[in-house]
Amino acid sequence: MKYALFAAAAAAFLRLVGAQTYQRLGACPGFGCLFPPDQADFLAGQYFDIRLEVHQPVNGSEATDLPLDEDFTFTVAKAGSAAVSGAEFFGIEEPELETWDFNWYEDLFAEDDDTPTLVNVASKAYRRVALYEPGEYVATLSYNNGSKTIANWLVRDMETTRKAKNVILFIGDGMTTNMITAARLIAHKQVNGKYMTKMMMDKFPVLGHQMTHSIDSFITDSANSATTLYSGHKTTVNALGVYADSSPDEFDDPKVETIAEIFKRIWGGAVGIISTAYIADATPAALTAHTRDRYQSGAIVDSFLHGNVNYTWSPWDGADVLFGGGAEYFFNSSLGGESYNDLDYYALFEEAGYSVVYDNSALETTPNDTKTLGIFTVDNMSKWLDRNVYTDNLLDQENAPDGSGGDAVDQPGLREMTTKAIDILSTLSPDEGFFLMVEAASIDKMMHALDYDRALGELLELDDSVKSAVDKLTALGSLEETLILVTADHGHGFDVMGSVDTMYLNRAATDRQKRNAIGTYKESGQSQYAISGNLTYGPGHHFPSAWDPRYTLFDGVGAFPDFRADYQVNKDGPREPATPLEDEEGEPIDEDDNYANPEDSPNGYLVNGTLPVRDDQGVHSLTDVPVFAMGPCQELFGGVYSATDVFFGMAECLGLAQTTAPDC
Amino acid sequence: MKYALFAAAAAAFLRLVGAQTYQRLGACPGFGCLFPPDQADFLAGQYFDIRLEVHQPVNGSEATDLPLDEDFTFTVAKAGSAAVSGAEFFGIEEPELETWDFNWYEDLFAEDDDTPTLVNVASKAYRRVALYEPGEYVATLSYNNGSKTIANWLVRDMETTRKAKNVILFIGDGMTTNMITAARLIAHKQVNGKYMTKMMMDKFPVLGHQMTHSIDSFITDSANSATTLYSGHKTTVNALGVYADSSPDEFDDPKVETIAEIFKRIWGGAVGIISTAYIADATPAALTAHTRDRYQSGAIVDSFLHGNVNYTWSPWDGADVLFGGGAEYFFNSSLGGESYNDLDYYALFEEAGYSVVYDNSALETTPNDTKTLGIFTVDNMSKWLDRNVYTDNLLDQENAPDGSGGDAVDQPGLREMTTKAIDILSTLSPDEGFFLMVEAASIDKMMHALDYDRALGELLELDDSVKSAVDKLTALGSLEETLILVTADHGHGFDVMGSVDTMYLNRAATDRQKRNAIGTYKESGQSQYAISGNLTYGPGHHFPSAWDPRYTLFDGVGAFPDFRADYQVNKDGPREPATPLEDEEGEPIDEDDNYANPEDSPNGYLVNGTLPVRDDQGVHSLTDVPVFAMGPCQELFGGVYSATDVFFGMAECLGLAQTTAPDC
């Protein structure tokens, strides 16, 4: 039945494909919108909201004479049963009708001409419902005298027995197989084509690929993909824990419950959240925030402590561990901060019983038996390469987490945050276990900046953290009861194509001569990064011993702004490849017209960009990303599958499916 | 012991790393060279040659006063036993001393200055030896009064029981995970982020990644990587079935026995070789040829029929199926051909009992009980896109396989060649099974040309062929007894970053305006290639229904020559992105100075290259490539491993290890 119905849905889907660059509303190509949409899968008992919208375009190519239909109806049917009204099906009151309007551009020509299309909307939202019985359901929105939008929903039939005590989900933001290959090359020795050591993730017994695309576009961002990994629901770029609707309020979009929320609700286990980004960034935020706007950073910080507050939702008593950057969303405007409602969130966390730490020394010594907030920098944390090799770059950053304007020179690495989190979570939740998400955020951030050295340093730090987590779990006797996943949320189109004789490149007189410094195929030679040198990181920790050898990597991405290519490590901090031209006062002439930054890679040759000139950085890519799995349920993560399956695999392993409704 | 000895080998290895772009001799950084080198693994009973070289650089940075040492010695020791001379160990006569010299450039400056380094060489070669007993061995070359080059060898300890009757190895030349993701996007429908169908390879139960780098450079070519996949020995760019030595003769390099040769020798099973390239191209050639120069195309064709002829080697009575292009190496110079010794190889194959077919019609009807040669074009076969969509491009090609100068308009696809090969091989070898290699060669060739449409068409044809092979094996009742692998030999740095509004791009006036046609993230929208259209390929065969939608893929590679980007299918045949500037007579001004081809992508914007200006195409990349496995022994192919392990897995599955020497 499911696929018979699909034909109708597909026909509707095809109507407006001409409008690709812009969409009236993602996942709603017709005039009747239903979220969760067709083909959505659910964990049994998972909370979600339903949003219905009926659209009336006033002008533009879709303009209609039909009045706005405020009398639309909604039914749900379990397969084999009759359809009943949504309110009756879920045993809730019929929601209030809402109306609004919005504007959008149908394509780039419409944008250039400034001819937006106005759309009137009639809508309802059904809040905090759940489907318990596994199987197929059909949800139907009927509108405009006979038009229908049909959604085939599936509640997955899975084992309900819990198999893992703990789950650690490592996310290398933007990390691809290509990057892992490059990181291995610069940090692990090989002899005659054979590696003497491998990455920790290489040693994981099960490998899979997950397909990362969005619900309504084939390239995703980190908000959207994190939502998928945590909830099993694909959504739209910038959306956290919700399907994106068209309403003006960015906090009323239809929510989906996340694995952190379900795990706390069902088992009462501990939850840890770690990122090297500002902690309100998309990947950590999607565990507790519900908004279609990932940039609501203050509210996101509030959600780590209080959960969702504007609607009744899963109970949430605060993340047990929260480590990262982003101090500016914790202190208030008196210190230059941007905290939610101008409150002091350090104080609020302390009042809620948290230990609060601001540097690595305090992190090391803080007790394990207390919920802990660790905020170590304003904005994103510093990069591994700057914390470990080019340490002068930690100075004059004015990024101390107390808002004093000092420098955060004693930041922990991802490894230190990870192992401490495991200590705390194991102590706080000795029986019910923990869910820990660890994000190496700046793989992505440095790929955006075309700063491949720093990106690969971050990736190697991730791998080092995975190894340290395995060691820590082994010491605690918990390795066998912990599912460890290492994966990513999307890619960047990066690869390595050979080597560069930087001595030759730097001495060559012209751009075309400089390109002769490139060695491909046989002339790529061997990696010079992994030769024994002066830098040591301790036994078993694999990083390059030389970051600026004569022969460096010839690497690149498939889409870029104007930039200069010199293939040499940026020793004075993260790269800034493109900037607007400046006038005599040093002010940008046009913020949306970027050229190669004259101060970046001065010895390099100029490459004009492929991206729109408003872009000053690289962008995400399509590629499937790898999933490395070890521990209970590892067999669920082999082969090729949707990113949603990462959620369902973790949920099955933690025994989160509830196939009967609670009595209350 | 193995790793204790490694330290000495590593020290030698580090001596000359300064010379990376050029190497005196790959895998021989010291003055004593030993092939197979340190860290080589062997299948028990696998034939191989040993090459020793002692180098005396006459000038350059390594110049030495030592005389050329012609009295070097060589020993081999099984772990736990005393070392004995190589001749005694293998029970063969001490080989003759050989001497020669050669020149090389130490780096790009030396090349610019034309100051080559002369090296004198003393050498011996031990022919057709084997190691039977699993375990560790130490081979030692002693030279220059006490210098040593040590190789730690390992004969893998593996099961000797045969588990699979047949092995089919599909090789997507240059195919990466990124390309598979893109091919899926354009050929399979998705609804709200969920694919309604998947690639056949996506459905394989086991996924692995293989590391592709060469023995002496981190970027490989197809000769080198095919040798690895077929023999378990990594080697040098351009080398087929040998380690590359420095001698003038490109046919005397130390050989390694391939899976095709071992399978015929041990079991007498049937061997099939299929490629969409000219059949003497590297990937098919490496199954039977033994030369460090992949461009010895005439001799390679001879090796398909006669095997190795200049030294005693594995018995070889000809490949049972040989399908592909490359007719010019079969007919002689009277027809414009370049066949080996100017012989008529069509006649030679016929004399050896082969059916010879020249087009798809003949292929369909030729009997299954006869060895079959099918050569369908001069040069590489035409691309899927030209054979199926833009069929006018088959005309005026003058590529008929009979050398008549007619057009090869009735070419089979990879699918037709694959299913017919299975029919023939199953008939010829009902008891001992078969080994079949199927190469989709032009994924690579079209990636080189930045012709991504054609590359993805070839990839989809590969997947379609995998599906058809599964169907054929099912029909024959052989699916359960056949190990099927789908993998690649190296990558290209390709990915998809969004979509392009080609209408907007084509109308924009300037290069910088054209770049505004790019849509990234949410603005990538959905694929327009997989919408139902007029083109049909039969049920279950998934190809794009539209190749020139308004919104196309925004795709690219990480290294490129100068080119023009228009993101639109090249309807008049494969792309030629870069060409030298021409003088008034239309002749190239400098063959080694390439610019964007003025006739290519005329609506596109200009992007200056990152590769040396002598390059007119893209190049290979570093990334690990996927391995999809289904059938007996599939569990051997999960996780991350060396490309050599693909050979060892297939060899184990076919029961090819011989742990005791034969009596004779």
PDB file of C-alpha atoms in Angstrom, chain A residues 3 6 13-14 17-18 20-23 27 37-39 41 107-109 112 177-178 181-182 184-185 190-196 198 202 207-209 211 213-220 234 236-237 448 492-493 495-499 501 503-504 507 512 515-518 520-528 531 550-551 554 556-560 562 567 593-595 605-614 619-624 628 639-640, chain B residues 3 6 13-14 17-18 20-23 27 37-39 41 107-109 112 177-178 181-182 184-185 190-196 198 202 207-209 211 213-220 234 236-237 448 492-493 495-499 501 503-504 507 512 515-518 520-528 531 550-551 553-554 556-560 562 567 593-595 605-614 619-624 628 639-640:
ATOM      1  CA  TYR A   3       4.191   2.447  -2.616  1.00  0.00           C
ATOM      2  CA  PHE A   6       3.601   7.103  -3.257  1.00  0.00           C
ATOM      3  CA  PHE A  13       6.148  16.578  -5.838  1.00  0.00           C
ATOM      4  CA  LEU A  14       6.893  17.222  -9.475  1.00  0.00           C
ATOM      5  CA  VAL A  17      10.626  21.499  -9.606  1.00  0.00           C
ATOM      6  CA  GLY A  18      11.383  24.387 -11.900  1.00  0.00           C
ATOM      7  CA  GLN A  20      14.903  24.886  -7.411  1.00  0.00           C
ATOM      8  CA  THR A  21      17.263  27.545  -6.188  1.00  0.00           C
ATOM      9  CA  TYR A  22      14.470  28.908  -4.034  1.00  0.00           C
ATOM     10  CA  GLN A  23      11.494  26.978  -2.743  1.00  0.00           C
ATOM     11  CA  ALA A  27       9.201  19.435   1.441  1.00  0.00           C
ATOM     12  CA  PRO A  37       5.936  14.619   5.488  1.00  0.00           C
ATOM     13  CA  ASP A  38       5.592  11.592   3.262  1.00  0.00           C
ATOM     14  CA  GLN A  39       8.200   8.859   3.885  1.00  0.00           C
ATOM     15  CA  ASP A  41      10.021   7.129   9.810  1.00  0.00           C
ATOM     16  CA  ASP A 107      14.089  32.068  -8.936  1.00  0.00           C
ATOM     17  CA  LEU A 108      17.209  34.185  -9.417  1.00  0.00           C
ATOM     18  CA  PHE A 109      15.562  36.289 -12.117  1.00  0.00           C
ATOM     19  CA  ASP A 112      17.198  40.310  -9.522  1.00  0.00           C
ATOM     20  CA  THR A 177      36.811   9.473   3.760  1.00  0.00           C
ATOM     21  CA  ASN A 178      39.100  11.629   1.624  1.00  0.00           C
ATOM     22  CA  THR A 181      42.974   9.254   4.039  1.00  0.00           C
ATOM     23  CA  ALA A 182      44.933  12.508   4.006  1.00  0.00           C
ATOM     24  CA  ARG A 184      46.497   9.097   7.894  1.00  0.00           C
ATOM     25  CA  LEU A 185      49.080  10.008   5.269  1.00  0.00           C
ATOM     26  CA  GLN A 190      54.372   3.757   5.899  1.00  0.00           C
ATOM     27  CA  VAL A 191      57.174   1.617   4.542  1.00  0.00           C
ATOM     28  CA  ASN A 192      56.974   0.551   0.917  1.00  0.00           C
ATOM     29  CA  GLY A 193      53.243   1.100   0.732  1.00  0.00           C
ATOM     30  CA  LYS A 194      52.337  -0.519   4.042  1.00  0.00           C
ATOM     31  CA  TYR A 195      51.256   1.547   7.050  1.00  0.00           C
ATOM     32  CA  MET A 196      53.108   0.722  10.255  1.00  0.00           C
ATOM     33  CA  LYS A 198      46.647   3.056  11.361  1.00  0.00           C
ATOM     34  CA  ASP A 202      40.495   2.425  10.790  1.00  0.00           C
ATOM     35  CA  LEU A 207      32.212   0.402   8.342  1.00  0.00           C
ATOM     36  CA  GLY A 208      29.162   2.003   6.771  1.00  0.00           C
ATOM     37  CA  HIS A 209      28.276   4.965   4.602  1.00  0.00           C
ATOM     38  CA  MET A 211      23.641   9.457   2.878  1.00  0.00           C
ATOM     39  CA  HIS A 213      21.164  15.015   2.029  1.00  0.00           C
ATOM     40  CA  SER A 214      18.421  17.204   3.430  1.00  0.00           C
ATOM     41  CA  ILE A 215      14.703  16.665   3.148  1.00  0.00           C
ATOM     42  CA  ASP A 216      14.409  19.409   0.529  1.00  0.00           C
ATOM     43  CA  SER A 217      17.919  19.915  -0.870  1.00  0.00           C
ATOM     44  CA  PHE A 218      20.714  17.543  -1.662  1.00  0.00           C
ATOM     45  CA  ILE A 219      23.335  19.528   0.233  1.00  0.00           C
ATOM     46  CA  THR A 220      22.873  19.746   3.985  1.00  0.00           C
ATOM     47  CA  LYS A 234      15.498  14.685   7.899  1.00  0.00           C
ATOM     48  CA  THR A 236      15.795  21.663   6.218  1.00  0.00           C
ATOM     49  CA  VAL A 237      19.017  23.660   6.305  1.00  0.00           C
ATOM     50  CA  HIS A 448      35.497  26.242   4.936  1.00  0.00           C
ATOM     51  CA  HIS A 492      33.531  19.075   1.817  1.00  0.00           C
ATOM     52  CA  GLY A 493      34.808  18.248  -1.667  1.00  0.00           C
ATOM     53  CA  ASP A 495      41.097  15.479  -1.811  1.00  0.00           C
ATOM     54  CA  VAL A 496      44.873  15.242  -2.199  1.00  0.00           C
ATOM     55  CA  MET A 497      46.256  15.018  -5.716  1.00  0.00           C
ATOM     56  CA  GLY A 498      50.015  14.970  -5.189  1.00  0.00           C
ATOM     57  CA  SER A 499      52.818  16.937  -3.618  1.00  0.00           C
ATOM     58  CA  ASP A 501      57.975  21.346  -4.043  1.00  0.00           C
ATOM     59  CA  MET A 503      61.060  25.610  -2.507  1.00  0.00           C
ATOM     60  CA  TYR A 504      60.498  25.569  -6.244  1.00  0.00           C
ATOM     61  CA  ARG A 507      61.249  30.802  -6.074  1.00  0.00           C
ATOM     62  CA  ARG A 512      52.275  29.597 -14.563  1.00  0.00           C
ATOM     63  CA  ARG A 515      52.326  25.460 -11.105  1.00  0.00           C
ATOM     64  CA  ASN A 516      55.319  23.398 -12.264  1.00  0.00           C
ATOM     65  CA  ALA A 517      56.123  22.803  -8.594  1.00  0.00           C
ATOM     66  CA  ILE A 518      53.265  20.299  -8.500  1.00  0.00           C
ATOM     67  CA  THR A 520      51.391  14.105  -9.389  1.00  0.00           C
ATOM     68  CA  TYR A 521      51.293  10.278  -9.644  1.00  0.00           C
ATOM     69  CA  LYS A 522      54.830   8.902  -9.202  1.00  0.00           C
ATOM     70  CA  GLU A 523      56.124  12.422  -8.577  1.00  0.00           C
ATOM     71  CA  SER A 524      53.893  12.745  -5.512  1.00  0.00           C
ATOM     72  CA  GLY A 525      56.533  10.690  -3.717  1.00  0.00           C
ATOM     73  CA  GLN A 526      56.131   9.811  -0.051  1.00  0.00           C
ATOM     74  CA  SER A 527      54.682  11.922   2.748  1.00  0.00           C
ATOM     75  CA  GLN A 528      57.274  14.077   4.475  1.00  0.00           C
ATOM     76  CA  ILE A 531      59.102  11.568   9.512  1.00  0.00           C
ATOM     77  CA  ARG A 550      59.786  21.125   1.634  1.00  0.00           C
ATOM     78  CA  TYR A 551      57.372  18.768  -0.124  1.00  0.00           C
ATOM     79  CA  PHE A 554      48.929  19.237  -3.248  1.00  0.00           C
ATOM     80  CA  GLY A 556      42.165  21.179  -2.831  1.00  0.00           C
ATOM     81  CA  VAL A 557      38.396  21.278  -2.916  1.00  0.00           C
ATOM     82  CA  GLY A 558      35.994  21.195  -5.839  1.00  0.00           C
ATOM     83  CA  ALA A 559      34.448  24.638  -5.241  1.00  0.00           C
ATOM     84  CA  PHE A 560      36.065  27.745  -3.854  1.00  0.00           C
ATOM     85  CA  ASP A 562      38.972  33.396  -5.426  1.00  0.00           C
ATOM     86  CA  TYR A 567      50.194  24.718  -0.196  1.00  0.00           C
ATOM     87  CA  ASP A 593      32.272  40.943  -3.816  1.00  0.00           C
ATOM     88  CA  ASN A 594      35.210  38.881  -2.592  1.00  0.00           C
ATOM     89  CA  TYR A 595      38.624  38.493  -4.128  1.00  0.00           C
ATOM     90  CA  TYR A 605      49.446  31.543  -7.473  1.00  0.00           C
ATOM     91  CA  LEU A 606      46.054  33.078  -8.023  1.00  0.00           C
ATOM     92  CA  VAL A 607      43.032  30.853  -8.721  1.00  0.00           C
ATOM     93  CA  ASN A 608      39.769  32.523  -9.555  1.00  0.00           C
ATOM     94  CA  GLY A 609      36.769  31.035  -7.843  1.00  0.00           C
ATOM     95  CA  THR A 610      33.873  28.890  -8.934  1.00  0.00           C
ATOM     96  CA  LEU A 611      31.525  29.956  -6.133  1.00  0.00           C
ATOM     97  CA  PRO A 612      29.381  33.093  -6.213  1.00  0.00           C
ATOM     98  CA  VAL A 613      31.533  36.111  -5.499  1.00  0.00           C
ATOM     99  CA  ARG A 614      29.563  36.850  -2.317  1.00  0.00           C
ATOM    100  CA  VAL A 619      31.004  25.040   1.000  1.00  0.00           C
ATOM    101  CA  HIS A 620      29.637  21.634   1.926  1.00  0.00           C
ATOM    102  CA  SER A 621      29.427  18.735  -0.479  1.00  0.00           C
ATOM    103  CA  LEU A 622      27.221  15.800  -1.355  1.00  0.00           C
ATOM    104  CA  THR A 623      29.353  12.760  -0.618  1.00  0.00           C
ATOM    105  CA  ASP A 624      28.207   9.942   1.608  1.00  0.00           C
ATOM    106  CA  PHE A 628      32.850   3.500  11.990  1.00  0.00           C
ATOM    107  CA  GLY A 639      26.682  -1.074   4.369  1.00  0.00           C
ATOM    108  CA  VAL A 640      25.057   1.996   2.836  1.00  0.00           C
TER     109      VAL A 640
ATOM    110  CA  TYR B   3      59.363  -4.585  13.998  1.00  0.00           C
ATOM    111  CA  PHE B   6      62.010  -2.264  10.778  1.00  0.00           C
ATOM    112  CA  PHE B  13      64.391   5.000   4.077  1.00  0.00           C
ATOM    113  CA  LEU B  14      64.871   8.485   5.424  1.00  0.00           C
ATOM    114  CA  VAL B  17      63.460  12.072   1.292  1.00  0.00           C
ATOM    115  CA  GLY B  18      64.567  15.484   0.111  1.00  0.00           C
ATOM    116  CA  GLN B  20      60.631  13.586  -3.609  1.00  0.00           C
ATOM    117  CA  THR B  21      59.392  14.757  -6.971  1.00  0.00           C
ATOM    118  CA  TYR B  22      61.929  12.490  -8.608  1.00  0.00           C
ATOM    119  CA  GLN B  23      63.416   9.356  -7.102  1.00  0.00           C
ATOM    120  CA  ALA B  27      61.280   1.750  -2.959  1.00  0.00           C
ATOM    121  CA  PRO B  37      61.176  -4.959  -0.640  1.00  0.00           C
ATOM    122  CA  ASP B  38      60.701  -4.655   3.089  1.00  0.00           C
ATOM    123  CA  GLN B  39      57.129  -5.265   4.299  1.00  0.00           C
ATOM    124  CA  ASP B  41      53.428  -9.969   1.907  1.00  0.00           C
ATOM    125  CA  ASP B 107      64.732  17.577  -8.280  1.00  0.00           C
ATOM    126  CA  LEU B 108      63.009  20.215 -10.409  1.00  0.00           C
ATOM    127  CA  PHE B 109      65.972  22.583 -10.176  1.00  0.00           C
ATOM    128  CA  ASP B 112      65.636  22.995 -15.198  1.00  0.00           C
ATOM    129  CA  THR B 177      32.354   7.166  -2.798  1.00  0.00           C
ATOM    130  CA  ASN B 178      31.756  10.777  -3.839  1.00  0.00           C
ATOM    131  CA  THR B 181      26.799   9.446  -4.213  1.00  0.00           C
ATOM    132  CA  ALA B 182      26.458  11.735  -7.242  1.00  0.00           C
ATOM    133  CA  ARG B 184      22.758   7.821  -7.076  1.00  0.00           C
ATOM    134  CA  LEU B 185      21.481  11.392  -6.918  1.00  0.00           C
ATOM    135  CA  GLN B 190      14.070  10.384  -3.556  1.00  0.00           C
ATOM    136  CA  VAL B 191      11.016  11.695  -1.741  1.00  0.00           C
ATOM    137  CA  ASN B 192      11.583  14.013   1.191  1.00  0.00           C
ATOM    138  CA  GLY B 193      15.136  12.845   1.723  1.00  0.00           C
ATOM    139  CA  LYS B 194      14.472   9.118   1.358  1.00  0.00           C
ATOM    140  CA  TYR B 195      15.597   7.188  -1.708  1.00  0.00           C
ATOM    141  CA  MET B 196      12.879   5.056  -3.290  1.00  0.00           C
ATOM    142  CA  LYS B 198      19.262   2.481  -4.273  1.00  0.00           C
ATOM    143  CA  ASP B 202      24.518   0.051  -2.021  1.00  0.00           C
ATOM    144  CA  LEU B 207      31.495  -2.404   2.884  1.00  0.00           C
ATOM    145  CA  GLY B 208      35.212  -1.737   3.212  1.00  0.00           C
ATOM    146  CA  HIS B 209      37.742   0.920   2.288  1.00  0.00           C
ATOM    147  CA  MET B 211      44.086   2.310   0.769  1.00  0.00           C
ATOM    148  CA  HIS B 213      48.804   4.387  -2.577  1.00  0.00           C
ATOM    149  CA  SER B 214      51.818   3.058  -4.454  1.00  0.00           C
ATOM    150  CA  ILE B 215      54.905   1.501  -2.999  1.00  0.00           C
ATOM    151  CA  ASP B 216      56.927   4.655  -3.625  1.00  0.00           C
ATOM    152  CA  SER B 217      54.399   7.458  -4.078  1.00  0.00           C
ATOM    153  CA  PHE B 218      51.122   8.230  -2.401  1.00  0.00           C
ATOM    154  CA  ILE B 219      49.220   8.695  -5.645  1.00  0.00           C
ATOM    155  CA  THR B 220      48.848   5.623  -7.827  1.00  0.00           C
ATOM    156  CA  LYS B 234      52.262  -2.814  -4.298  1.00  0.00           C
ATOM    157  CA  THR B 236      55.369   1.713  -8.941  1.00  0.00           C
ATOM    158  CA  VAL B 237      53.346   3.883 -11.326  1.00  0.00           C
ATOM    159  CA  HIS B 448      40.313  13.067 -16.447  1.00  0.00           C
ATOM    160  CA  HIS B 492      39.725  11.545  -8.558  1.00  0.00           C
ATOM    161  CA  GLY B 493      39.073  14.473  -6.240  1.00  0.00           C
ATOM    162  CA  ASP B 495      32.420  16.023  -5.430  1.00  0.00           C
ATOM    163  CA  VAL B 496      29.104  17.821  -5.894  1.00  0.00           C
ATOM    164  CA  MET B 497      28.612  21.103  -4.063  1.00  0.00           C
ATOM    165  CA  GLY B 498      25.182  22.257  -5.204  1.00  0.00           C
ATOM    166  CA  SER B 499      23.186  23.052  -8.304  1.00  0.00           C
ATOM    167  CA  ASP B 501      20.625  27.495 -12.744  1.00  0.00           C
ATOM    168  CA  MET B 503      19.364  29.446 -17.711  1.00  0.00           C
ATOM    169  CA  TYR B 504      20.706  32.162 -15.443  1.00  0.00           C
ATOM    170  CA  ARG B 507      22.201  34.652 -19.853  1.00  0.00           C
ATOM    171  CA  ARG B 512      31.541  37.056 -12.061  1.00  0.00           C
ATOM    172  CA  ARG B 515      28.949  32.527 -10.723  1.00  0.00           C
ATOM    173  CA  ASN B 516      25.728  33.805  -9.136  1.00  0.00           C
ATOM    174  CA  ALA B 517      23.912  30.972 -10.917  1.00  0.00           C
ATOM    175  CA  ILE B 518      25.349  28.583  -8.313  1.00  0.00           C
ATOM    176  CA  THR B 520      24.584  25.783  -2.462  1.00  0.00           C
ATOM    177  CA  TYR B 521      23.120  24.260   0.743  1.00  0.00           C
ATOM    178  CA  LYS B 522      19.343  24.797   0.757  1.00  0.00           C
ATOM    179  CA  GLU B 523      19.542  26.396  -2.691  1.00  0.00           C
ATOM    180  CA  SER B 524      20.916  23.161  -4.152  1.00  0.00           C
ATOM    181  CA  GLY B 525      17.319  21.947  -4.127  1.00  0.00           C
ATOM    182  CA  GLN B 526      16.448  18.487  -5.421  1.00  0.00           C
ATOM    183  CA  SER B 527      17.961  16.585  -8.331  1.00  0.00           C
ATOM    184  CA  GLN B 528      16.185  17.248 -11.616  1.00  0.00           C
ATOM    185  CA  ILE B 531      12.361  12.953 -12.869  1.00  0.00           C
ATOM    186  CA  ARG B 550      17.636  23.642 -16.204  1.00  0.00           C
ATOM    187  CA  TYR B 551      19.152  22.989 -12.776  1.00  0.00           C
ATOM    188  CA  LEU B 553      24.922  19.650 -10.738  1.00  0.00           C
ATOM    189  CA  PHE B 554      27.479  22.123  -9.427  1.00  0.00           C
ATOM    190  CA  GLY B 556      34.127  19.795  -9.624  1.00  0.00           C
ATOM    191  CA  VAL B 557      37.487  18.308  -8.776  1.00  0.00           C
ATOM    192  CA  GLY B 558      40.235  19.580  -6.515  1.00  0.00           C
ATOM    193  CA  ALA B 559      42.913  19.977  -9.221  1.00  0.00           C
ATOM    194  CA  PHE B 560      42.472  20.912 -12.842  1.00  0.00           C
ATOM    195  CA  ASP B 562      42.676  25.874 -17.117  1.00  0.00           C
ATOM    196  CA  TYR B 567      27.954  22.653 -15.785  1.00  0.00           C
ATOM    197  CA  ASP B 593      51.352  25.101 -22.453  1.00  0.00           C
ATOM    198  CA  ASN B 594      47.631  24.450 -22.176  1.00  0.00           C
ATOM    199  CA  TYR B 595      44.819  26.955 -21.799  1.00  0.00           C
ATOM    200  CA  TYR B 605      33.204  31.107 -16.934  1.00  0.00           C
ATOM    201  CA  LEU B 606      36.946  30.799 -17.040  1.00  0.00           C
ATOM    202  CA  VAL B 607      38.804  29.097 -14.183  1.00  0.00           C
ATOM    203  CA  ASN B 608      42.574  29.107 -14.284  1.00  0.00           C
ATOM    204  CA  GLY B 609      44.163  25.818 -13.364  1.00  0.00           C
ATOM    205  CA  THR B 610      46.048  24.528 -10.380  1.00  0.00           C
ATOM    206  CA  LEU B 611      47.921  21.778 -12.238  1.00  0.00           C
ATOM    207  CA  PRO B 612      51.139  22.333 -14.189  1.00  0.00           C
ATOM    208  CA  VAL B 613      50.359  24.002 -17.492  1.00  0.00           C
ATOM    209  CA  ARG B 614      51.651  20.969 -19.408  1.00  0.00           C
ATOM    210  CA  VAL B 619      44.631  13.748 -12.241  1.00  0.00           C
ATOM    211  CA  HIS B 620      44.180  10.937  -9.755  1.00  0.00           C
ATOM    212  CA  SER B 621      43.718  11.489  -6.045  1.00  0.00           C
ATOM    213  CA  LEU B 622      44.613   9.960  -2.715  1.00  0.00           C
ATOM    214  CA  THR B 623      41.311   8.928  -1.211  1.00  0.00           C
ATOM    215  CA  ASP B 624      40.583   5.454   0.044  1.00  0.00           C
ATOM    216  CA  PHE B 628      31.384  -3.644  -1.764  1.00  0.00           C
ATOM    217  CA  GLY B 639      36.648  -2.234   7.585  1.00  0.00           C
ATOM    218  CA  VAL B 640      39.725  -0.348   6.385  1.00  0.00           C
TER     219      VAL B 640
END
